[in-house]
PDB file of C-alpha atoms in Angstrom:
ATOM      1  CA  MET T  34       0.000   0.000   0.000  1.00 73.00           C
ATOM      2  CA  GLY T  35       1.173   3.494  -0.851  1.00 85.00           C
ATOM      3  CA  GLU T  36       0.742   6.798   0.934  1.00 93.00           C
ATOM      4  CA  THR T  37      -1.197   9.892  -0.072  1.00 95.00           C
ATOM      5  CA  HIS T  38      -0.239  13.550  -0.271  1.00 97.00           C
ATOM      6  CA  PRO T  39      -2.596  16.549  -0.521  1.00 95.00           C
ATOM      7  CA  ILE T  40      -1.179  17.781  -3.823  1.00 96.00           C
ATOM      8  CA  HIS T  41      -1.631  14.477  -5.708  1.00 97.00           C
ATOM      9  CA  PRO T  42      -4.795  12.393  -6.256  1.00 95.00           C
ATOM     10  CA  HIS T  43      -3.116   8.960  -6.332  1.00 96.00           C
ATOM     11  CA  GLU T  44      -1.153   6.932  -3.817  1.00 97.00           C
ATOM     12  CA  LEU T  45       2.614   7.294  -3.861  1.00 98.00           C
ATOM     13  CA  GLU T  46       4.992   4.397  -3.273  1.00 97.00           C
ATOM     14  CA  LEU T  47       8.525   4.637  -1.943  1.00 95.00           C
ATOM     15  CA  LYS T  48      10.809   3.488  -4.751  1.00 94.00           C
ATOM     16  CA  SER T  49      14.483   3.773  -5.536  1.00 87.00           C
ATOM     17  CA  TYR T  50      15.971   4.279  -8.991  1.00 83.00           C
ATOM     18  CA  GLN T  51      19.570   5.305  -9.554  1.00 75.00           C
ATOM     19  CA  LYS T  52      18.458   8.053 -11.891  1.00 79.00           C
ATOM     20  CA  PRO T  53      17.975  11.800 -11.345  1.00 82.00           C
ATOM     21  CA  TYR T  54      14.539  13.381 -11.230  1.00 90.00           C
ATOM     22  CA  ILE T  55      12.953  16.744 -10.511  1.00 94.00           C
ATOM     23  CA  CYS T  56      10.885  16.667  -7.329  1.00 96.00           C
ATOM     24  CA  ASP T  57       7.310  17.722  -8.046  1.00 98.00           C
ATOM     25  CA  GLY T  58       7.174  19.265  -4.573  1.00 97.00           C
ATOM     26  CA  CYS T  59      10.160  21.590  -4.173  1.00 97.00           C
ATOM     27  CA  LYS T  60      11.070  21.496  -7.913  1.00 96.00           C
ATOM     28  CA  GLU T  61      14.677  20.677  -7.018  1.00 93.00           C
ATOM     29  CA  LEU T  62      16.890  17.884  -8.297  1.00 89.00           C
ATOM     30  CA  GLY T  63      16.633  14.461  -6.667  1.00 89.00           C
ATOM     31  CA  PHE T  64      18.387  11.126  -6.974  1.00 83.00           C
ATOM     32  CA  GLY T  65      17.721   7.604  -5.757  1.00 83.00           C
ATOM     33  CA  ALA T  66      14.847   7.010  -3.348  1.00 89.00           C
ATOM     34  CA  ARG T  67      11.631   8.961  -3.877  1.00 94.00           C
ATOM     35  CA  TYR T  68       7.876   8.676  -3.415  1.00 97.00           C
ATOM     36  CA  ARG T  69       6.483   7.992  -6.866  1.00 97.00           C
ATOM     37  CA  CYS T  70       3.293   7.638  -8.857  1.00 97.00           C
ATOM     38  CA  ASP T  71       4.201   5.690 -12.011  1.00 96.00           C
ATOM     39  CA  LYS T  72       0.864   6.470 -13.621  1.00 95.00           C
ATOM     40  CA  CYS T  73       1.486  10.224 -13.525  1.00 97.00           C
ATOM     41  CA  ASN T  74       5.297  10.233 -13.575  1.00 97.00           C
ATOM     42  CA  PHE T  75       5.095  12.136 -10.294  1.00 98.00           C
ATOM     43  CA  ASP T  76       7.942  12.157  -7.761  1.00 97.00           C
ATOM     44  CA  LEU T  77       8.532  13.631  -4.316  1.00 97.00           C
ATOM     45  CA  HIS T  78      11.667  13.744  -2.207  1.00 96.00           C
ATOM     46  CA  GLN T  79      11.174  11.840   1.013  1.00 94.00           C
ATOM     47  CA  ASP T  80      11.687  15.143   2.866  1.00 95.00           C
ATOM     48  CA  CYS T  81       8.935  16.754   0.786  1.00 97.00           C
ATOM     49  CA  MET T  82       6.545  13.833   1.129  1.00 97.00           C
ATOM     50  CA  LEU T  83       6.973  13.650   4.897  1.00 96.00           C
ATOM     51  CA  ALA T  84       7.338  17.363   5.609  1.00 96.00           C
ATOM     52  CA  ALA T  85       5.757  18.304   8.940  1.00 96.00           C
ATOM     53  CA  PRO T  86       3.224  21.150   8.751  1.00 97.00           C
ATOM     54  CA  ILE T  87       5.066  23.045  11.513  1.00 97.00           C
ATOM     55  CA  ALA T  88       8.814  23.024  12.091  1.00 97.00           C
ATOM     56  CA  HIS T  89      11.607  24.822  13.926  1.00 96.00           C
ATOM     57  CA  HIS T  90      15.341  25.194  13.439  1.00 96.00           C
ATOM     58  CA  ASP T  91      18.166  25.928  15.871  1.00 95.00           C
ATOM     59  CA  PHE T  92      19.452  28.790  13.685  1.00 95.00           C
ATOM     60  CA  PHE T  93      16.108  30.573  14.042  1.00 95.00           C
ATOM     61  CA  LYS T  94      15.249  29.949  17.687  1.00 90.00           C
ATOM     62  CA  ASN T  95      12.361  32.416  17.885  1.00 90.00           C
ATOM     63  CA  SER T  96      10.748  31.484  14.573  1.00 95.00           C
ATOM     64  CA  THR T  97       8.079  28.976  13.632  1.00 97.00           C
ATOM     65  CA  PHE T  98       8.189  27.610  10.107  1.00 98.00           C
ATOM     66  CA  LYS T  99       5.128  26.452   8.189  1.00 97.00           C
ATOM     67  CA  ILE T 100       5.236  24.248   5.096  1.00 97.00           C
ATOM     68  CA  PHE T 101       4.088  25.980   1.908  1.00 97.00           C
ATOM     69  CA  HIS T 102       3.199  23.928  -1.167  1.00 96.00           C
ATOM     70  CA  GLN T 103       3.643  27.020  -3.331  1.00 93.00           C
ATOM     71  CA  PRO T 104       6.240  29.772  -2.875  1.00 90.00           C
ATOM     72  CA  PRO T 105       5.046  32.417  -0.398  1.00 85.00           C
ATOM     73  CA  GLN T 106       3.243  35.345  -1.963  1.00 74.00           C
ATOM     74  CA  LYS T 107       5.034  38.437  -3.175  1.00 60.00           C
ATOM     75  CA  CYS T 108       5.318  41.364  -0.790  1.00 57.00           C
ATOM     76  CA  SER T 109       2.793  43.201  -2.986  1.00 47.00           C
ATOM     77  CA  ARG T 110       0.981  42.668  -6.260  1.00 49.00           C
ATOM     78  CA  TYR T 111       3.156  45.412  -7.803  1.00 47.00           C
ATOM     79  CA  CYS T 112       6.468  43.742  -6.933  1.00 52.00           C
ATOM     80  CA  GLN T 113       8.217  42.287  -9.993  1.00 52.00           C
ATOM     81  CA  ASP T 114      11.428  41.299  -8.235  1.00 60.00           C
ATOM     82  CA  CYS T 115      10.330  39.217  -5.284  1.00 70.00           C
ATOM     83  CA  GLN T 116      11.902  35.819  -5.927  1.00 81.00           C
ATOM     84  CA  ARG T 117      12.425  33.986  -2.661  1.00 88.00           C
ATOM     85  CA  TYR T 118      15.602  32.028  -1.923  1.00 90.00           C
ATOM     86  CA  CYS T 119      16.471  29.283   0.511  1.00 92.00           C
ATOM     87  CA  ASP T 120      18.464  30.732   3.405  1.00 92.00           C
ATOM     88  CA  ALA T 121      20.478  27.499   3.676  1.00 92.00           C
ATOM     89  CA  CYS T 122      21.662  26.812   0.111  1.00 89.00           C
ATOM     90  CA  GLY T 123      20.923  30.155  -1.582  1.00 87.00           C
ATOM     91  CA  GLN T 124      18.987  28.514  -4.432  1.00 87.00           C
ATOM     92  CA  PRO T 125      15.550  29.834  -5.544  1.00 89.00           C
ATOM     93  CA  VAL T 126      12.356  28.655  -3.885  1.00 93.00           C
ATOM     94  CA  ARG T 127      10.178  27.263  -6.695  1.00 93.00           C
ATOM     95  CA  GLY T 128       7.809  24.940  -4.868  1.00 96.00           C
ATOM     96  CA  PHE T 129       7.596  23.372  -1.410  1.00 97.00           C
ATOM     97  CA  SER T 130       9.348  25.397   1.256  1.00 97.00           C
ATOM     98  CA  TYR T 131       9.331  26.191   4.929  1.00 98.00           C
ATOM     99  CA  HIS T 132       8.562  29.861   5.544  1.00 96.00           C
ATOM    100  CA  CYS T 133       8.435  31.749   8.835  1.00 95.00           C
ATOM    101  CA  GLU T 134       6.794  34.971   9.923  1.00 92.00           C
ATOM    102  CA  LYS T 135      10.168  36.775   9.849  1.00 91.00           C
ATOM    103  CA  GLY T 136      10.686  36.013   6.172  1.00 90.00           C
ATOM    104  CA  TRP T 137      13.162  33.113   6.308  1.00 93.00           C
ATOM    105  CA  ASP T 138      12.796  30.322   3.747  1.00 95.00           C
ATOM    106  CA  LEU T 139      14.165  26.770   3.688  1.00 96.00           C
ATOM    107  CA  HIS T 140      13.838  23.923   1.203  1.00 96.00           C
ATOM    108  CA  PRO T 141      12.581  20.788   3.005  1.00 96.00           C
ATOM    109  CA  CYS T 142      15.835  18.907   2.253  1.00 94.00           C
ATOM    110  CA  CYS T 143      17.890  21.861   3.488  1.00 94.00           C
ATOM    111  CA  ARG T 144      15.902  22.158   6.711  1.00 95.00           C
ATOM    112  CA  ASN T 145      16.825  18.546   7.432  1.00 92.00           C
ATOM    113  CA  LEU T 146      20.578  18.995   6.991  1.00 92.00           C
ATOM    114  CA  PRO T 147      22.119  17.290  10.044  1.00 92.00           C
ATOM    115  CA  SER T 148      23.744  19.584  12.595  1.00 93.00           C
ATOM    116  CA  ILE T 149      26.758  17.268  12.856  1.00 91.00           C
ATOM    117  CA  LEU T 150      28.466  15.077  10.233  1.00 87.00           C
ATOM    118  CA  PRO T 151      31.090  12.650  11.605  1.00 86.00           C
ATOM    119  CA  ILE T 152      33.350  11.717   8.674  1.00 81.00           C
ATOM    120  CA  ASN T 153      36.655   9.867   8.793  1.00 76.00           C
ATOM    121  CA  ASN T 154      37.084  10.624  12.517  1.00 83.00           C
ATOM    122  CA  ILE T 155      36.470  14.329  11.876  1.00 87.00           C
ATOM    123  CA  LYS T 156      33.383  16.070  13.220  1.00 91.00           C
ATOM    124  CA  PHE T 157      31.761  18.667  10.948  1.00 92.00           C
ATOM    125  CA  LYS T 158      29.257  21.128  12.367  1.00 95.00           C
ATOM    126  CA  LEU T 159      26.601  23.004  10.433  1.00 95.00           C
ATOM    127  CA  ARG T 160      27.196  26.758  10.790  1.00 94.00           C
ATOM    128  CA  ASP T 161      25.300  29.863   9.747  1.00 92.00           C
ATOM    129  CA  LYS T 162      28.322  32.091  10.464  1.00 89.00           C
ATOM    130  CA  VAL T 163      31.914  31.301   9.499  1.00 88.00           C
ATOM    131  CA  SER T 164      35.382  32.824   9.786  1.00 86.00           C
ATOM    132  CA  SER T 165      37.279  30.749   7.191  1.00 88.00           C
ATOM    133  CA  LYS T 166      37.164  30.341   3.411  1.00 88.00           C
ATOM    134  CA  CYS T 167      35.165  27.629   1.665  1.00 88.00           C
ATOM    135  CA  ILE T 168      37.269  24.918   0.056  1.00 83.00           C
ATOM    136  CA  GLY T 169      34.982  24.977  -2.987  1.00 79.00           C
ATOM    137  CA  CYS T 170      34.889  28.685  -3.906  1.00 82.00           C
ATOM    138  CA  ASN T 171      37.781  30.008  -1.777  1.00 82.00           C
ATOM    139  CA  LYS T 172      35.523  32.669  -0.238  1.00 84.00           C
ATOM    140  CA  LYS T 173      34.261  33.133   3.306  1.00 82.00           C
ATOM    141  CA  ASN T 174      30.807  34.377   2.291  1.00 76.00           C
ATOM    142  CA  LEU T 175      28.750  33.680  -0.795  1.00 73.00           C
ATOM    143  CA  GLU T 176      29.671  36.476  -3.187  1.00 65.00           C
ATOM    144  CA  GLY T 177      28.158  37.224  -6.559  1.00 56.00           C
ATOM    145  CA  THR T 178      25.143  34.951  -6.073  1.00 60.00           C
ATOM    146  CA  VAL T 179      21.788  36.208  -7.249  1.00 59.00           C
ATOM    147  CA  SER T 180      20.245  35.638  -3.837  1.00 58.00           C
ATOM    148  CA  ARG T 181      22.940  37.536  -1.883  1.00 68.00           C
ATOM    149  CA  ILE T 182      22.266  35.126   0.955  1.00 79.00           C
ATOM    150  CA  ARG T 183      25.088  34.197   3.311  1.00 81.00           C
ATOM    151  CA  GLY T 184      23.982  30.573   3.436  1.00 88.00           C
ATOM    152  CA  TRP T 185      25.081  27.708   5.652  1.00 93.00           C
ATOM    153  CA  SER T 186      28.349  25.824   5.824  1.00 93.00           C
ATOM    154  CA  TYR T 187      29.868  22.684   7.259  1.00 93.00           C
ATOM    155  CA  VAL T 188      33.025  23.440   9.225  1.00 93.00           C
ATOM    156  CA  SER T 189      35.284  20.891  10.880  1.00 92.00           C
ATOM    157  CA  GLU T 190      36.156  21.192  14.563  1.00 91.00           C
ATOM    158  CA  CYS T 191      39.832  21.339  13.585  1.00 88.00           C
ATOM    159  CA  LYS T 192      39.017  24.380  11.343  1.00 86.00           C
ATOM    160  CA  LYS T 193      40.866  22.860   8.359  1.00 86.00           C
ATOM    161  CA  TYR T 194      37.732  22.211   6.322  1.00 88.00           C
ATOM    162  CA  HIS T 195      34.908  24.579   5.378  1.00 90.00           C
ATOM    163  CA  PHE T 196      32.249  23.811   2.761  1.00 88.00           C
ATOM    164  CA  HIS T 197      29.378  26.047   1.677  1.00 90.00           C
ATOM    165  CA  VAL T 198      26.123  24.137   1.262  1.00 90.00           C
ATOM    166  CA  HIS T 199      25.550  26.410  -1.747  1.00 87.00           C
ATOM    167  CA  CYS T 200      28.782  25.246  -3.412  1.00 84.00           C
ATOM    168  CA  ALA T 201      27.834  21.592  -2.979  1.00 81.00           C
ATOM    169  CA  MET T 202      24.426  22.244  -4.544  1.00 80.00           C
ATOM    170  CA  ASP T 203      25.997  24.179  -7.424  1.00 80.00           C
ATOM    171  CA  MET T 204      28.288  21.211  -8.014  1.00 76.00           C
ATOM    172  CA  VAL T 205      25.276  18.892  -8.197  1.00 73.00           C
ATOM    173  CA  ILE T 206      23.358  21.128 -10.616  1.00 76.00           C
ATOM    174  CA  ASP T 207      26.374  21.667 -12.882  1.00 75.00           C
ATOM    175  CA  ALA T 208      27.054  17.924 -13.010  1.00 70.00           C
ATOM    176  CA  TRP T 209      23.414  17.214 -13.876  1.00 71.00           C
ATOM    177  CA  ARG T 210      23.343  19.860 -16.629  1.00 73.00           C
ATOM    178  CA  ASN T 211      26.577  18.462 -18.057  1.00 70.00           C
ATOM    179  CA  GLY T 212      25.099  14.966 -18.269  1.00 67.00           C
ATOM    180  CA  ALA T 213      26.974  13.350 -15.383  1.00 61.00           C
ATOM    181  CA  PHE T 214      23.958  11.172 -14.510  1.00 61.00           C
ATOM    182  CA  ASN T 215      22.999  10.168 -18.035  1.00 61.00           C
ATOM    183  CA  SER T 216      25.086   7.011 -18.467  1.00 53.00           C
ATOM    184  CA  HIS T 217      27.123   4.604 -16.308  1.00 49.00           C
ATOM    185  CA  ASP T 218      24.554   1.776 -16.727  1.00 50.00           C
ATOM    186  CA  GLY T 219      22.670   2.862 -13.610  1.00 49.00           C
ATOM    187  CA  ASN T 220      25.729   2.606 -11.363  1.00 49.00           C
ATOM    188  CA  SER T 221      24.971   5.111  -8.603  1.00 46.00           C
ATOM    189  CA  LEU T 222      28.493   5.205  -7.229  1.00 48.00           C
ATOM    190  CA  VAL T 223      29.991   6.019 -10.640  1.00 54.00           C
ATOM    191  CA  ALA T 224      27.391   8.756 -11.077  1.00 56.00           C
ATOM    192  CA  LEU T 225      28.267  10.217  -7.693  1.00 54.00           C
ATOM    193  CA  GLU T 226      31.923  10.332  -8.669  1.00 55.00           C
ATOM    194  CA  ASN T 227      30.902  12.766 -11.405  1.00 52.00           C
ATOM    195  CA  LEU T 228      29.512  15.139  -8.783  1.00 54.00           C
ATOM    196  CA  GLU T 229      33.116  16.178  -8.176  1.00 51.00           C
ATOM    197  CA  LEU T 230      33.043  18.042 -11.477  1.00 44.00           C
ATOM    198  CA  PRO T 231      33.754  20.802 -12.219  1.00 50.00           C
ATOM    199  CA  LEU T 232      34.071  22.672  -8.916  1.00 50.00           C
ATOM    200  CA  LEU T 233      35.809  20.010  -6.847  1.00 56.00           C
ATOM    201  CA  ARG T 234      38.227  18.847  -9.543  1.00 57.00           C
ATOM    202  CA  GLN T 235      39.319  22.450 -10.113  1.00 56.00           C
ATOM    203  CA  TYR T 236      40.078  22.825  -6.418  1.00 53.00           C
ATOM    204  CA  LEU T 237      41.908  19.526  -6.108  1.00 55.00           C
ATOM    205  CA  SER T 238      44.055  20.119  -9.199  1.00 57.00           C
ATOM    206  CA  GLY T 239      45.198  23.447  -7.763  1.00 55.00           C
ATOM    207  CA  ASN T 240      46.167  21.988  -4.387  1.00 56.00           C
ATOM    208  CA  ARG T 241      48.474  19.101  -5.157  1.00 52.00           C
ATOM    209  CA  ARG T 242      50.512  19.701  -2.013  1.00 55.00           C
ATOM    210  CA  ARG T 243      47.617  18.696   0.208  1.00 59.00           C
ATOM    211  CA  SER T 244      47.868  15.298   1.839  1.00 62.00           C
ATOM    212  CA  SER T 245      45.965  12.330   0.473  1.00 72.00           C
ATOM    213  CA  LYS T 246      43.918  12.252   3.692  1.00 74.00           C
ATOM    214  CA  PHE T 247      42.908  15.881   3.186  1.00 76.00           C
ATOM    215  CA  MET T 248      41.861  15.190  -0.409  1.00 75.00           C
ATOM    216  CA  LYS T 249      39.886  12.113   0.628  1.00 76.00           C
ATOM    217  CA  VAL T 250      37.978  14.030   3.300  1.00 81.00           C
ATOM    218  CA  VAL T 251      37.188  16.847   0.857  1.00 78.00           C
ATOM    219  CA  LYS T 252      35.689  14.391  -1.632  1.00 77.00           C
ATOM    220  CA  ILE T 253      33.670  12.510   0.967  1.00 79.00           C
ATOM    221  CA  VAL T 254      32.201  15.634   2.568  1.00 81.00           C
ATOM    222  CA  PHE T 255      31.129  17.099  -0.770  1.00 78.00           C
ATOM    223  CA  LYS T 256      29.508  13.801  -1.741  1.00 76.00           C
ATOM    224  CA  THR T 257      27.728  13.598   1.603  1.00 81.00           C
ATOM    225  CA  ILE T 258      26.279  17.104   1.415  1.00 83.00           C
ATOM    226  CA  ALA T 259      25.261  16.483  -2.197  1.00 79.00           C
ATOM    227  CA  GLY T 260      23.471  13.259  -1.287  1.00 79.00           C
ATOM    228  CA  ILE T 261      21.483  14.933   1.482  1.00 84.00           C
ATOM    229  CA  LEU T 262      20.447  17.770  -0.827  1.00 83.00           C
ATOM    230  CA  LEU T 263      19.425  15.248  -3.491  1.00 83.00           C
ATOM    231  CA  GLY T 264      17.070  13.694  -0.981  1.00 83.00           C
ATOM    232  CA  ASP T 265      18.778  10.304  -0.637  1.00 74.00           C
ATOM    233  CA  PRO T 266      21.803  10.353   1.692  1.00 66.00           C
ATOM    234  CA  THR T 267      21.847   6.529   1.913  1.00 62.00           C
ATOM    235  CA  VAL T 268      23.312   6.302  -1.583  1.00 53.00           C
ATOM    236  CA  VAL T 269      26.143   8.598  -0.607  1.00 52.00           C
ATOM    237  CA  PHE T 270      26.809   6.829   2.680  1.00 46.00           C
ATOM    238  CA  THR T 271      27.318   3.637   0.646  1.00 45.00           C
ATOM    239  CA  GLY T 272      29.845   5.563  -1.404  1.00 45.00           C
ATOM    240  CA  ILE T 273      31.565   6.780   1.755  1.00 43.00           C
ATOM    241  CA  VAL T 274      32.071   3.202   2.919  1.00 37.00           C
ATOM    242  CA  VAL T 275      33.593   2.337  -0.462  1.00 38.00           C
ATOM    243  CA  ASP T 276      35.890   5.363  -0.279  1.00 43.00           C
ATOM    244  CA  LEU T 277      37.043   4.532   3.253  1.00 38.00           C
ATOM    245  CA  VAL T 278      37.696   0.864   2.467  1.00 37.00           C
ATOM    246  CA  ALA T 279      39.531   1.768  -0.734  1.00 41.00           C
ATOM    247  CA  ASN T 280      41.842   4.130   1.124  1.00 43.00           C
TER     248      ASN T 280
END
């Protein structure tokens, strides 16, 4: 038996295909597990399907978020430049989102980013304020983005590693647009390897003096963040195990 959702007339079943899709809830890219209606070719991220009507987040302690199935309304009917952006990843809000009375917006997958990621004996904490430069873009804050949102980052306790969530999502979108998911005979791990392009490969090629351990951690963290944003972190965690065993 499937489950129902208010925006779709048919039952949705949890299925897993190692192919990308666009979530019909948040309109963002997804990969792997999703709630699906084969009859209508309709897909929802698990985070969108199971989104609670009311939510909170530690970064916004005095705010209550409500799930919106359409982007929140413009500030006025005369406003022509009122695109809303996720305050976690900096990407546009096109569909499902959490919105609070103070004007903050979060994609469902972004709201569920874990506060701590333990990777290769290194603890990464989710931060909304940082003091170091991102390994992906070599900037402390997101500069030149349309949204002008500071965004969130994962920073290691040792302060050696800093990754913008925005940069990981950009890496995913660029890889998808460049056809990284379109072949590989359905091999999810091979497809995830392509998520390193082009942002991560550019960084790694310019930092050959870094230790192999440093490079390995960089790759694993980017893959992990990407998997969470794609709505199926289990695929990436499988890849992490492969990476750790192989090294």
